[in-house]
Amino acid sequence: MRMPVATPEVYAAMLDKAKGDSFAYPAINVSSSQTLNAALAGFAEAESDGIIQVSTGGAEYLSGPTVKDMVSGSLAFAAFAQEVAKKYPVNVALHTDHCPKDKLDGFVRPLIAASEERVKGGGLPYFQSHMWDGSAVPLDENLQIAQELLARCAAANIILEVEIGIVGGEEDGVEGGMGEHLYTRPEDALATAEALGLGEKGRYLTALTFGNVHGVYKPGNVTLRPEILQAAQQAVGAKYGKDAPFDLVFHGGSGSLPEEISAAVDYGVVKMNVDTDTQYAFTRPVVSHMFANYDGVLKVDGEVGSKKAYDPRAWGKAAEAGMATRVAEACAALRSAGTRL
């Protein structure tokens, strides 16, 4: 019987298939039950497995805007996903997005601990992967923390994602800036392989930076150099005798040209984060609904308005449909459409 959320074995098979068949999974950020449902609908429409993830801010919001507890929000998200995903004919992995050093003790470490307890009792981890974002600390410290987290994740059948380099722009209050520091060097990739191994210490995903920028940018306004990924793979592969040793992640894809995305996938990207575009795709239909039904959603001139117009389900359906379409488009762009296990 198919599990509603991918088991560690299924998640590993998903990533292996992406790497072997040269495609990537969209990793869709969600912050509510509505955006989660939209992501699931989009993957189902594209006949693609996929990854659904929460950021620190998304996890806080999921716990309730007046509560703002990242762990509670994450566990609530995981429980809800387990139930609703049962009705969709695709596999989805659950992931926590960027976690900087100052939030490790309030986000990733407690979630790993919760999964450790669950696995000890014969269960499955709550999340299939977690991200440690060490881009704001020196590389040595980044990799030292990554070693600690990788050992714990591996013991609980969880995959760790690390970031080696800096993504520009801003996300959840973390500023990456702009400039040459946005490009990971081959020696950084070699240091990563030396510290974390190439699978023997536990599986991990590697977010190497090649000009990536978080935020909203028009196509052509972001200077991506996918050849950075190729150089890193070649440097590490030559030393360890392994072809394309890293499972790569692409962050900050807004404004990227199709050929840049395609090249990144060719060089080993198996996961691409999609957030900004889907946020707009969710909100834009709501705007259309409000403008088209302004005298129904507002009590204009003392009237009572129209319940059918301001019922959250009325505009929520359109919002979810808009986001689902954008998720399906991402699957097509990353070549994962029609590849479900």
mmCIF file of C-alpha atoms in Angstrom:
data_model
loop_
_atom_site.group_PDB
_atom_site.id
_atom_site.type_symbol
_atom_site.label_atom_id
_atom_site.label_comp_id
_atom_site.label_asym_id
_atom_site.label_seq_id
_atom_site.Cartn_x
_atom_site.Cartn_y
_atom_site.Cartn_z
ATOM 1 C CA MET A 1 0.000 0.000 0.000
ATOM 2 C CA ARG A 2 1.359 3.416 -0.946
ATOM 3 C CA MET A 3 2.183 5.653 2.007
ATOM 4 C CA PRO A 4 0.641 9.135 1.912
ATOM 5 C CA VAL A 5 4.027 10.756 2.500
ATOM 6 C CA ALA A 6 7.213 9.195 1.109
ATOM 7 C CA THR A 7 9.058 6.812 3.388
ATOM 8 C CA PRO A 8 12.841 7.328 3.643
ATOM 9 C CA GLU A 9 13.277 4.511 1.114
ATOM 10 C CA VAL A 10 10.819 6.068 -1.346
ATOM 11 C CA TYR A 11 12.414 9.489 -0.950
ATOM 12 C CA ALA A 12 15.820 7.997 -1.705
ATOM 13 C CA ALA A 13 14.356 6.299 -4.773
ATOM 14 C CA MET A 14 12.830 9.605 -5.893
ATOM 15 C CA LEU A 15 16.188 11.369 -5.700
ATOM 16 C CA ASP A 16 17.981 8.487 -7.415
ATOM 17 C CA LYS A 17 15.468 8.578 -10.258
ATOM 18 C CA ALA A 18 15.843 12.339 -10.661
ATOM 19 C CA LYS A 19 19.622 12.062 -10.765
ATOM 20 C CA GLY A 20 19.608 9.095 -13.136
ATOM 21 C CA ASP A 21 17.005 10.473 -15.530
ATOM 22 C CA SER A 22 18.233 14.093 -15.418
ATOM 23 C CA PHE A 23 15.284 15.950 -13.938
ATOM 24 C CA ALA A 24 14.591 17.823 -10.707
ATOM 25 C CA TYR A 25 11.692 17.996 -8.280
ATOM 26 C CA PRO A 26 10.109 21.327 -7.473
ATOM 27 C CA ALA A 27 10.283 21.929 -3.711
ATOM 28 C CA ILE A 28 7.211 24.017 -2.979
ATOM 29 C CA ASN A 29 7.136 26.269 0.081
ATOM 30 C CA VAL A 30 3.790 26.299 1.878
ATOM 31 C CA SER A 31 2.512 28.185 4.902
ATOM 32 C CA SER A 32 -1.107 27.025 5.253
ATOM 33 C CA SER A 33 -3.460 24.135 4.590
ATOM 34 C CA GLN A 34 -4.614 25.925 1.436
ATOM 35 C CA THR A 35 -1.144 26.248 -0.069
ATOM 36 C CA LEU A 36 -0.381 22.642 0.921
ATOM 37 C CA ASN A 37 -3.511 21.451 -0.888
ATOM 38 C CA ALA A 38 -2.554 23.547 -3.912
ATOM 39 C CA ALA A 39 0.917 21.981 -4.024
ATOM 40 C CA LEU A 40 -0.544 18.471 -3.861
ATOM 41 C CA ALA A 41 -3.039 19.276 -6.615
ATOM 42 C CA GLY A 42 -0.272 20.669 -8.808
ATOM 43 C CA PHE A 43 1.915 17.595 -8.417
ATOM 44 C CA ALA A 44 -1.050 15.338 -9.165
ATOM 45 C CA GLU A 45 -1.929 17.369 -12.266
ATOM 46 C CA ALA A 46 1.647 17.017 -13.528
ATOM 47 C CA GLU A 47 1.823 13.326 -12.548
ATOM 48 C CA SER A 48 4.993 14.173 -10.675
ATOM 49 C CA ASP A 49 6.262 13.278 -7.240
ATOM 50 C CA GLY A 50 7.581 16.254 -5.349
ATOM 51 C CA ILE A 51 8.828 17.972 -2.215
ATOM 52 C CA ILE A 52 6.760 20.224 0.040
ATOM 53 C CA GLN A 53 8.604 22.380 2.528
ATOM 54 C CA VAL A 54 8.187 24.953 5.280
ATOM 55 C CA SER A 55 10.522 27.814 6.125
ATOM 56 C CA THR A 56 11.055 29.194 9.616
ATOM 57 C CA GLY A 57 8.485 31.899 8.901
ATOM 58 C CA GLY A 58 6.080 29.438 7.320
ATOM 59 C CA ALA A 59 6.386 27.121 10.320
ATOM 60 C CA GLU A 60 5.671 30.005 12.705
ATOM 61 C CA TYR A 61 2.599 30.982 10.699
ATOM 62 C CA LEU A 62 1.314 27.407 10.629
ATOM 63 C CA SER A 63 1.323 27.350 14.423
ATOM 64 C CA GLY A 64 -0.900 30.446 14.472
ATOM 65 C CA PRO A 65 0.164 34.072 13.997
ATOM 66 C CA THR A 66 -0.253 34.759 17.720
ATOM 67 C CA VAL A 67 1.669 31.632 18.766
ATOM 68 C CA LYS A 68 4.649 31.667 16.386
ATOM 69 C CA ASP A 69 6.142 28.335 17.438
ATOM 70 C CA MET A 70 8.181 26.795 14.636
ATOM 71 C CA VAL A 71 8.189 23.268 16.050
ATOM 72 C CA SER A 72 4.437 23.180 16.729
ATOM 73 C CA GLY A 73 3.716 24.589 13.279
ATOM 74 C CA SER A 74 6.025 22.067 11.605
ATOM 75 C CA LEU A 75 4.551 19.061 13.390
ATOM 76 C CA ALA A 76 1.011 20.278 12.652
ATOM 77 C CA PHE A 77 1.952 20.652 8.985
ATOM 78 C CA ALA A 78 3.424 17.131 8.920
ATOM 79 C CA ALA A 79 0.318 15.621 10.549
ATOM 80 C CA PHE A 80 -2.058 17.413 8.203
ATOM 81 C CA ALA A 81 0.002 16.437 5.175
ATOM 82 C CA GLN A 82 -0.062 12.781 6.215
ATOM 83 C CA GLU A 83 -3.862 12.817 6.069
ATOM 84 C CA VAL A 84 -4.628 14.898 2.990
ATOM 85 C CA ALA A 85 -1.840 13.384 0.875
ATOM 86 C CA LYS A 86 -3.619 10.007 1.051
ATOM 87 C CA LYS A 87 -6.049 11.181 -1.630
ATOM 88 C CA TYR A 88 -3.395 12.079 -4.223
ATOM 89 C CA PRO A 89 -1.687 9.559 -6.547
ATOM 90 C CA VAL A 90 1.831 10.936 -6.058
ATOM 91 C CA ASN A 91 4.638 10.684 -3.520
ATOM 92 C CA VAL A 92 5.614 13.790 -1.587
ATOM 93 C CA ALA A 93 8.531 14.288 0.759
ATOM 94 C CA LEU A 94 8.325 16.798 3.623
ATOM 95 C CA HIS A 95 11.248 19.155 4.149
ATOM 96 C CA THR A 96 12.180 22.101 6.344
ATOM 97 C CA ASP A 97 13.751 24.987 4.450
ATOM 98 C CA HIS A 98 16.532 27.462 5.382
ATOM 99 C CA CYS A 99 17.476 27.284 9.063
ATOM 100 C CA PRO A 100 20.276 29.654 10.121
ATOM 101 C CA LYS A 101 22.483 29.051 13.156
ATOM 102 C CA ASP A 102 20.449 31.170 15.569
ATOM 103 C CA LYS A 103 17.306 29.137 14.887
ATOM 104 C CA LEU A 104 18.739 25.611 15.005
ATOM 105 C CA ASP A 105 17.794 25.115 18.648
ATOM 106 C CA GLY A 106 14.247 26.337 18.062
ATOM 107 C CA PHE A 107 13.579 24.579 14.762
ATOM 108 C CA VAL A 108 15.707 21.818 13.264
ATOM 109 C CA ARG A 109 17.281 20.245 16.351
ATOM 110 C CA PRO A 110 13.936 19.756 18.185
ATOM 111 C CA LEU A 111 12.383 18.322 15.013
ATOM 112 C CA ILE A 112 15.255 15.871 14.600
ATOM 113 C CA ALA A 113 14.834 14.908 18.264
ATOM 114 C CA ALA A 114 11.121 14.283 17.731
ATOM 115 C CA SER A 115 11.887 12.027 14.771
ATOM 116 C CA GLU A 116 14.620 10.229 16.714
ATOM 117 C CA GLU A 117 12.078 9.278 19.379
ATOM 118 C CA ARG A 118 9.550 8.214 16.771
ATOM 119 C CA VAL A 119 12.089 6.064 14.909
ATOM 120 C CA LYS A 120 13.255 4.426 18.166
ATOM 121 C CA GLY A 121 9.657 3.354 18.655
ATOM 122 C CA GLY A 122 9.541 1.741 15.231
ATOM 123 C CA GLY A 123 7.927 4.672 13.392
ATOM 124 C CA LEU A 124 8.984 6.922 10.547
ATOM 125 C CA PRO A 125 10.579 10.366 10.838
ATOM 126 C CA TYR A 126 8.197 13.329 10.761
ATOM 127 C CA PHE A 127 10.226 14.962 7.988
ATOM 128 C CA GLN A 128 12.206 13.281 5.236
ATOM 129 C CA SER A 129 14.833 16.017 5.098
ATOM 130 C CA HIS A 130 15.969 19.144 6.933
ATOM 131 C CA MET A 131 18.104 22.054 5.773
ATOM 132 C CA TRP A 132 20.965 23.567 7.725
ATOM 133 C CA ASP A 133 21.751 26.988 6.254
ATOM 134 C CA GLY A 134 25.324 27.783 7.261
ATOM 135 C CA SER A 135 25.845 30.392 4.566
ATOM 136 C CA ALA A 136 26.217 33.193 7.143
ATOM 137 C CA VAL A 137 29.062 31.521 9.088
ATOM 138 C CA PRO A 138 32.636 30.605 8.026
ATOM 139 C CA LEU A 139 32.876 27.421 5.969
ATOM 140 C CA ASP A 140 34.771 25.529 8.690
ATOM 141 C CA GLU A 141 32.013 26.223 11.209
ATOM 142 C CA ASN A 142 29.337 25.501 8.605
ATOM 143 C CA LEU A 143 30.795 22.042 7.962
ATOM 144 C CA GLN A 144 31.411 21.317 11.649
ATOM 145 C CA ILE A 145 27.737 21.894 12.443
ATOM 146 C CA ALA A 146 26.778 19.945 9.327
ATOM 147 C CA GLN A 147 28.769 16.937 10.570
ATOM 148 C CA GLU A 148 26.870 16.930 13.858
ATOM 149 C CA LEU A 149 23.502 17.256 12.154
ATOM 150 C CA LEU A 150 24.309 14.705 9.445
ATOM 151 C CA ALA A 151 25.141 12.036 12.036
ATOM 152 C CA ARG A 152 21.845 12.606 13.844
ATOM 153 C CA CYS A 153 19.844 12.743 10.612
ATOM 154 C CA ALA A 154 21.416 9.566 9.253
ATOM 155 C CA ALA A 155 20.564 7.687 12.452
ATOM 156 C CA ALA A 156 16.916 8.761 12.094
ATOM 157 C CA ASN A 157 16.678 7.984 8.336
ATOM 158 C CA ILE A 158 16.549 11.683 7.445
ATOM 159 C CA ILE A 159 18.436 13.417 4.635
ATOM 160 C CA LEU A 160 20.285 16.640 5.468
ATOM 161 C CA GLU A 161 20.515 19.595 3.095
ATOM 162 C CA VAL A 162 23.491 21.930 3.420
ATOM 163 C CA GLU A 163 24.283 25.251 1.776
ATOM 164 C CA ILE A 164 27.859 25.840 0.650
ATOM 165 C CA GLY A 165 27.976 29.448 -0.459
ATOM 166 C CA ILE A 166 25.613 32.383 -0.155
ATOM 167 C CA VAL A 167 22.295 32.995 -1.923
ATOM 168 C CA GLY A 168 21.715 36.677 -2.614
ATOM 169 C CA GLY A 169 18.610 38.721 -1.878
ATOM 170 C CA GLU A 170 16.483 38.185 1.224
ATOM 171 C CA GLU A 171 14.337 35.398 2.667
ATOM 172 C CA ASP A 172 12.696 35.319 6.098
ATOM 173 C CA GLY A 173 14.831 38.270 7.199
ATOM 174 C CA VAL A 174 18.170 36.725 6.138
ATOM 175 C CA GLU A 175 20.106 39.022 3.795
ATOM 176 C CA GLY A 176 22.574 37.508 1.342
ATOM 177 C CA GLY A 177 23.567 40.676 -0.491
ATOM 178 C CA MET A 178 25.063 40.643 -3.971
ATOM 179 C CA GLY A 179 28.517 40.134 -5.483
ATOM 180 C CA GLU A 180 31.211 37.554 -6.234
ATOM 181 C CA HIS A 181 30.618 35.758 -2.923
ATOM 182 C CA LEU A 182 27.482 34.284 -4.533
ATOM 183 C CA TYR A 183 29.611 31.789 -6.476
ATOM 184 C CA THR A 184 30.832 28.602 -4.745
ATOM 185 C CA ARG A 185 34.461 27.710 -5.477
ATOM 186 C CA PRO A 186 35.648 24.174 -6.354
ATOM 187 C CA GLU A 187 37.783 24.167 -3.192
ATOM 188 C CA ASP A 188 34.627 24.755 -1.138
ATOM 189 C CA ALA A 189 33.055 21.711 -2.762
ATOM 190 C CA LEU A 190 36.172 19.652 -2.024
ATOM 191 C CA ALA A 191 36.083 20.723 1.623
ATOM 192 C CA THR A 192 32.442 19.650 1.797
ATOM 193 C CA ALA A 193 33.188 16.177 0.445
ATOM 194 C CA GLU A 194 36.113 15.780 2.856
ATOM 195 C CA ALA A 195 34.013 16.774 5.873
ATOM 196 C CA LEU A 196 30.726 15.059 5.052
ATOM 197 C CA GLY A 197 31.817 12.196 2.827
ATOM 198 C CA LEU A 198 29.919 11.155 -0.270
ATOM 199 C CA GLY A 199 27.149 9.103 1.286
ATOM 200 C CA GLU A 200 29.029 6.810 3.630
ATOM 201 C CA LYS A 201 28.330 9.127 6.592
ATOM 202 C CA GLY A 202 24.735 9.706 5.598
ATOM 203 C CA ARG A 203 22.986 11.100 2.538
ATOM 204 C CA TYR A 204 22.864 14.835 2.068
ATOM 205 C CA LEU A 205 21.782 17.363 -0.542
ATOM 206 C CA THR A 206 24.145 20.186 -1.437
ATOM 207 C CA ALA A 207 23.049 23.707 -2.294
ATOM 208 C CA LEU A 208 26.031 25.162 -4.129
ATOM 209 C CA THR A 209 25.564 28.785 -5.152
ATOM 210 C CA PHE A 210 26.077 29.984 -8.686
ATOM 211 C CA GLY A 211 24.589 33.478 -8.586
ATOM 212 C CA ASN A 212 21.231 32.486 -7.080
ATOM 213 C CA VAL A 213 19.126 35.287 -5.618
ATOM 214 C CA HIS A 214 16.042 35.080 -3.395
ATOM 215 C CA GLY A 215 13.151 37.390 -4.174
ATOM 216 C CA VAL A 216 11.382 38.796 -7.229
ATOM 217 C CA TYR A 217 13.389 39.502 -10.378
ATOM 218 C CA LYS A 218 12.574 39.824 -14.054
ATOM 219 C CA PRO A 219 14.094 37.230 -16.425
ATOM 220 C CA GLY A 220 17.622 38.250 -17.385
ATOM 221 C CA ASN A 221 18.207 40.355 -14.261
ATOM 222 C CA VAL A 222 19.929 37.533 -12.383
ATOM 223 C CA THR A 223 23.439 36.508 -13.458
ATOM 224 C CA LEU A 224 23.538 32.739 -13.084
ATOM 225 C CA ARG A 225 26.614 30.684 -13.934
ATOM 226 C CA PRO A 226 25.514 27.020 -13.977
ATOM 227 C CA GLU A 227 29.030 26.055 -15.058
ATOM 228 C CA ILE A 228 29.990 26.630 -11.406
ATOM 229 C CA LEU A 229 28.038 23.465 -10.608
ATOM 230 C CA GLN A 230 29.827 21.535 -13.337
ATOM 231 C CA ALA A 231 33.231 22.674 -12.059
ATOM 232 C CA ALA A 232 32.383 21.580 -8.505
ATOM 233 C CA GLN A 233 31.141 18.178 -9.639
ATOM 234 C CA GLN A 234 34.241 17.668 -11.772
ATOM 235 C CA ALA A 235 36.670 18.694 -9.017
ATOM 236 C CA VAL A 236 35.158 16.361 -6.452
ATOM 237 C CA GLY A 237 34.545 13.608 -8.991
ATOM 238 C CA ALA A 238 38.174 13.676 -10.125
ATOM 239 C CA LYS A 239 39.474 13.324 -6.562
ATOM 240 C CA TYR A 240 37.110 10.550 -5.511
ATOM 241 C CA GLY A 241 36.622 8.765 -8.828
ATOM 242 C CA LYS A 242 32.892 9.307 -8.832
ATOM 243 C CA ASP A 243 30.825 10.885 -11.610
ATOM 244 C CA ALA A 244 28.617 13.818 -10.499
ATOM 245 C CA PRO A 245 29.034 13.001 -6.785
ATOM 246 C CA PHE A 246 26.702 15.675 -5.388
ATOM 247 C CA ASP A 247 22.901 15.700 -5.317
ATOM 248 C CA LEU A 248 22.471 19.429 -5.916
ATOM 249 C CA VAL A 249 19.797 21.931 -4.903
ATOM 250 C CA PHE A 250 18.868 25.137 -6.755
ATOM 251 C CA HIS A 251 17.760 28.038 -4.549
ATOM 252 C CA GLY A 252 16.521 31.444 -5.669
ATOM 253 C CA GLY A 253 15.147 30.515 -9.088
ATOM 254 C CA SER A 254 12.910 33.527 -9.768
ATOM 255 C CA GLY A 255 14.022 35.353 -12.893
ATOM 256 C CA SER A 256 16.063 32.399 -14.158
ATOM 257 C CA LEU A 257 16.058 31.699 -17.879
ATOM 258 C CA PRO A 258 14.792 28.280 -19.035
ATOM 259 C CA GLU A 259 18.183 27.372 -20.476
ATOM 260 C CA GLU A 260 19.872 28.212 -17.148
ATOM 261 C CA ILE A 261 17.468 25.971 -15.260
ATOM 262 C CA SER A 262 17.991 23.189 -17.789
ATOM 263 C CA ALA A 263 21.782 23.458 -17.540
ATOM 264 C CA ALA A 264 21.627 23.322 -13.724
ATOM 265 C CA VAL A 265 19.560 20.143 -13.907
ATOM 266 C CA ASP A 266 22.029 18.647 -16.378
ATOM 267 C CA TYR A 267 24.832 19.268 -13.864
ATOM 268 C CA GLY A 268 23.110 17.344 -11.077
ATOM 269 C CA VAL A 269 20.361 19.500 -9.566
ATOM 270 C CA VAL A 270 17.625 17.192 -8.215
ATOM 271 C CA LYS A 271 15.671 19.749 -6.155
ATOM 272 C CA MET A 272 14.705 23.323 -6.974
ATOM 273 C CA ASN A 273 13.026 25.578 -4.446
ATOM 274 C CA VAL A 274 9.916 27.401 -5.686
ATOM 275 C CA ASP A 275 8.314 29.986 -3.415
ATOM 276 C CA THR A 276 8.005 33.536 -4.751
ATOM 277 C CA ASP A 277 6.273 32.497 -7.984
ATOM 278 C CA THR A 278 3.738 30.286 -6.239
ATOM 279 C CA GLN A 279 2.947 32.995 -3.701
ATOM 280 C CA TYR A 280 1.972 35.311 -6.538
ATOM 281 C CA ALA A 281 0.075 32.549 -8.346
ATOM 282 C CA PHE A 282 -1.953 31.973 -5.167
ATOM 283 C CA THR A 283 -2.689 35.639 -4.472
ATOM 284 C CA ARG A 284 -3.427 36.893 -7.999
ATOM 285 C CA PRO A 285 -6.792 35.050 -8.383
ATOM 286 C CA VAL A 286 -7.846 36.465 -5.005
ATOM 287 C CA VAL A 287 -7.244 39.979 -6.319
ATOM 288 C CA SER A 288 -9.360 39.242 -9.400
ATOM 289 C CA HIS A 289 -12.164 37.890 -7.236
ATOM 290 C CA MET A 290 -12.146 40.917 -4.946
ATOM 291 C CA PHE A 291 -12.207 43.413 -7.805
ATOM 292 C CA ALA A 292 -14.911 41.513 -9.701
ATOM 293 C CA ASN A 293 -17.062 41.123 -6.588
ATOM 294 C CA TYR A 294 -16.230 44.259 -4.614
ATOM 295 C CA ASP A 295 -19.887 45.016 -3.856
ATOM 296 C CA GLY A 296 -20.311 41.447 -2.569
ATOM 297 C CA VAL A 297 -17.198 41.191 -0.420
ATOM 298 C CA LEU A 298 -17.717 44.700 1.005
ATOM 299 C CA LYS A 299 -20.751 46.101 2.755
ATOM 300 C CA VAL A 300 -21.081 49.047 0.361
ATOM 301 C CA ASP A 301 -23.498 51.895 1.175
ATOM 302 C CA GLY A 302 -24.939 50.084 4.176
ATOM 303 C CA GLU A 303 -25.769 46.886 2.248
ATOM 304 C CA VAL A 304 -25.018 43.462 3.700
ATOM 305 C CA GLY A 305 -22.771 42.166 0.931
ATOM 306 C CA SER A 306 -22.935 38.625 -0.400
ATOM 307 C CA LYS A 307 -21.926 35.660 1.744
ATOM 308 C CA LYS A 308 -21.224 33.663 -1.419
ATOM 309 C CA ALA A 309 -18.703 36.296 -2.463
ATOM 310 C CA TYR A 310 -16.848 36.767 0.833
ATOM 311 C CA ASP A 311 -16.940 33.144 1.992
ATOM 312 C CA PRO A 312 -13.212 32.204 2.126
ATOM 313 C CA ARG A 313 -14.004 29.089 0.117
ATOM 314 C CA ALA A 314 -15.221 31.228 -2.792
ATOM 315 C CA TRP A 315 -11.886 32.936 -3.370
ATOM 316 C CA GLY A 316 -9.830 30.151 -1.808
ATOM 317 C CA LYS A 317 -10.697 27.679 -4.553
ATOM 318 C CA ALA A 318 -9.480 30.093 -7.206
ATOM 319 C CA ALA A 319 -6.307 30.802 -5.251
ATOM 320 C CA GLU A 320 -5.501 27.104 -4.871
ATOM 321 C CA ALA A 321 -6.198 26.442 -8.547
ATOM 322 C CA GLY A 322 -3.874 29.277 -9.561
ATOM 323 C CA MET A 323 -1.046 27.986 -7.400
ATOM 324 C CA ALA A 324 -1.615 24.378 -8.501
ATOM 325 C CA THR A 325 -1.206 25.445 -12.122
ATOM 326 C CA ARG A 326 2.093 27.151 -11.296
ATOM 327 C CA VAL A 327 3.316 24.015 -9.501
ATOM 328 C CA ALA A 328 2.459 21.903 -12.549
ATOM 329 C CA GLU A 329 4.344 24.383 -14.747
ATOM 330 C CA ALA A 330 7.385 24.045 -12.477
ATOM 331 C CA CYS A 331 7.247 20.272 -12.881
ATOM 332 C CA ALA A 332 7.245 20.682 -16.660
ATOM 333 C CA ALA A 333 10.166 23.138 -16.575
ATOM 334 C CA LEU A 334 12.220 20.805 -14.374
ATOM 335 C CA ARG A 335 11.294 17.757 -16.475
ATOM 336 C CA SER A 336 9.681 15.887 -13.577
ATOM 337 C CA ALA A 337 6.183 15.844 -15.144
ATOM 338 C CA GLY A 338 5.027 12.303 -15.831
ATOM 339 C CA THR A 339 7.860 10.689 -13.845
ATOM 340 C CA ARG A 340 6.052 9.636 -10.651
ATOM 341 C CA LEU A 341 7.264 6.399 -9.116
#
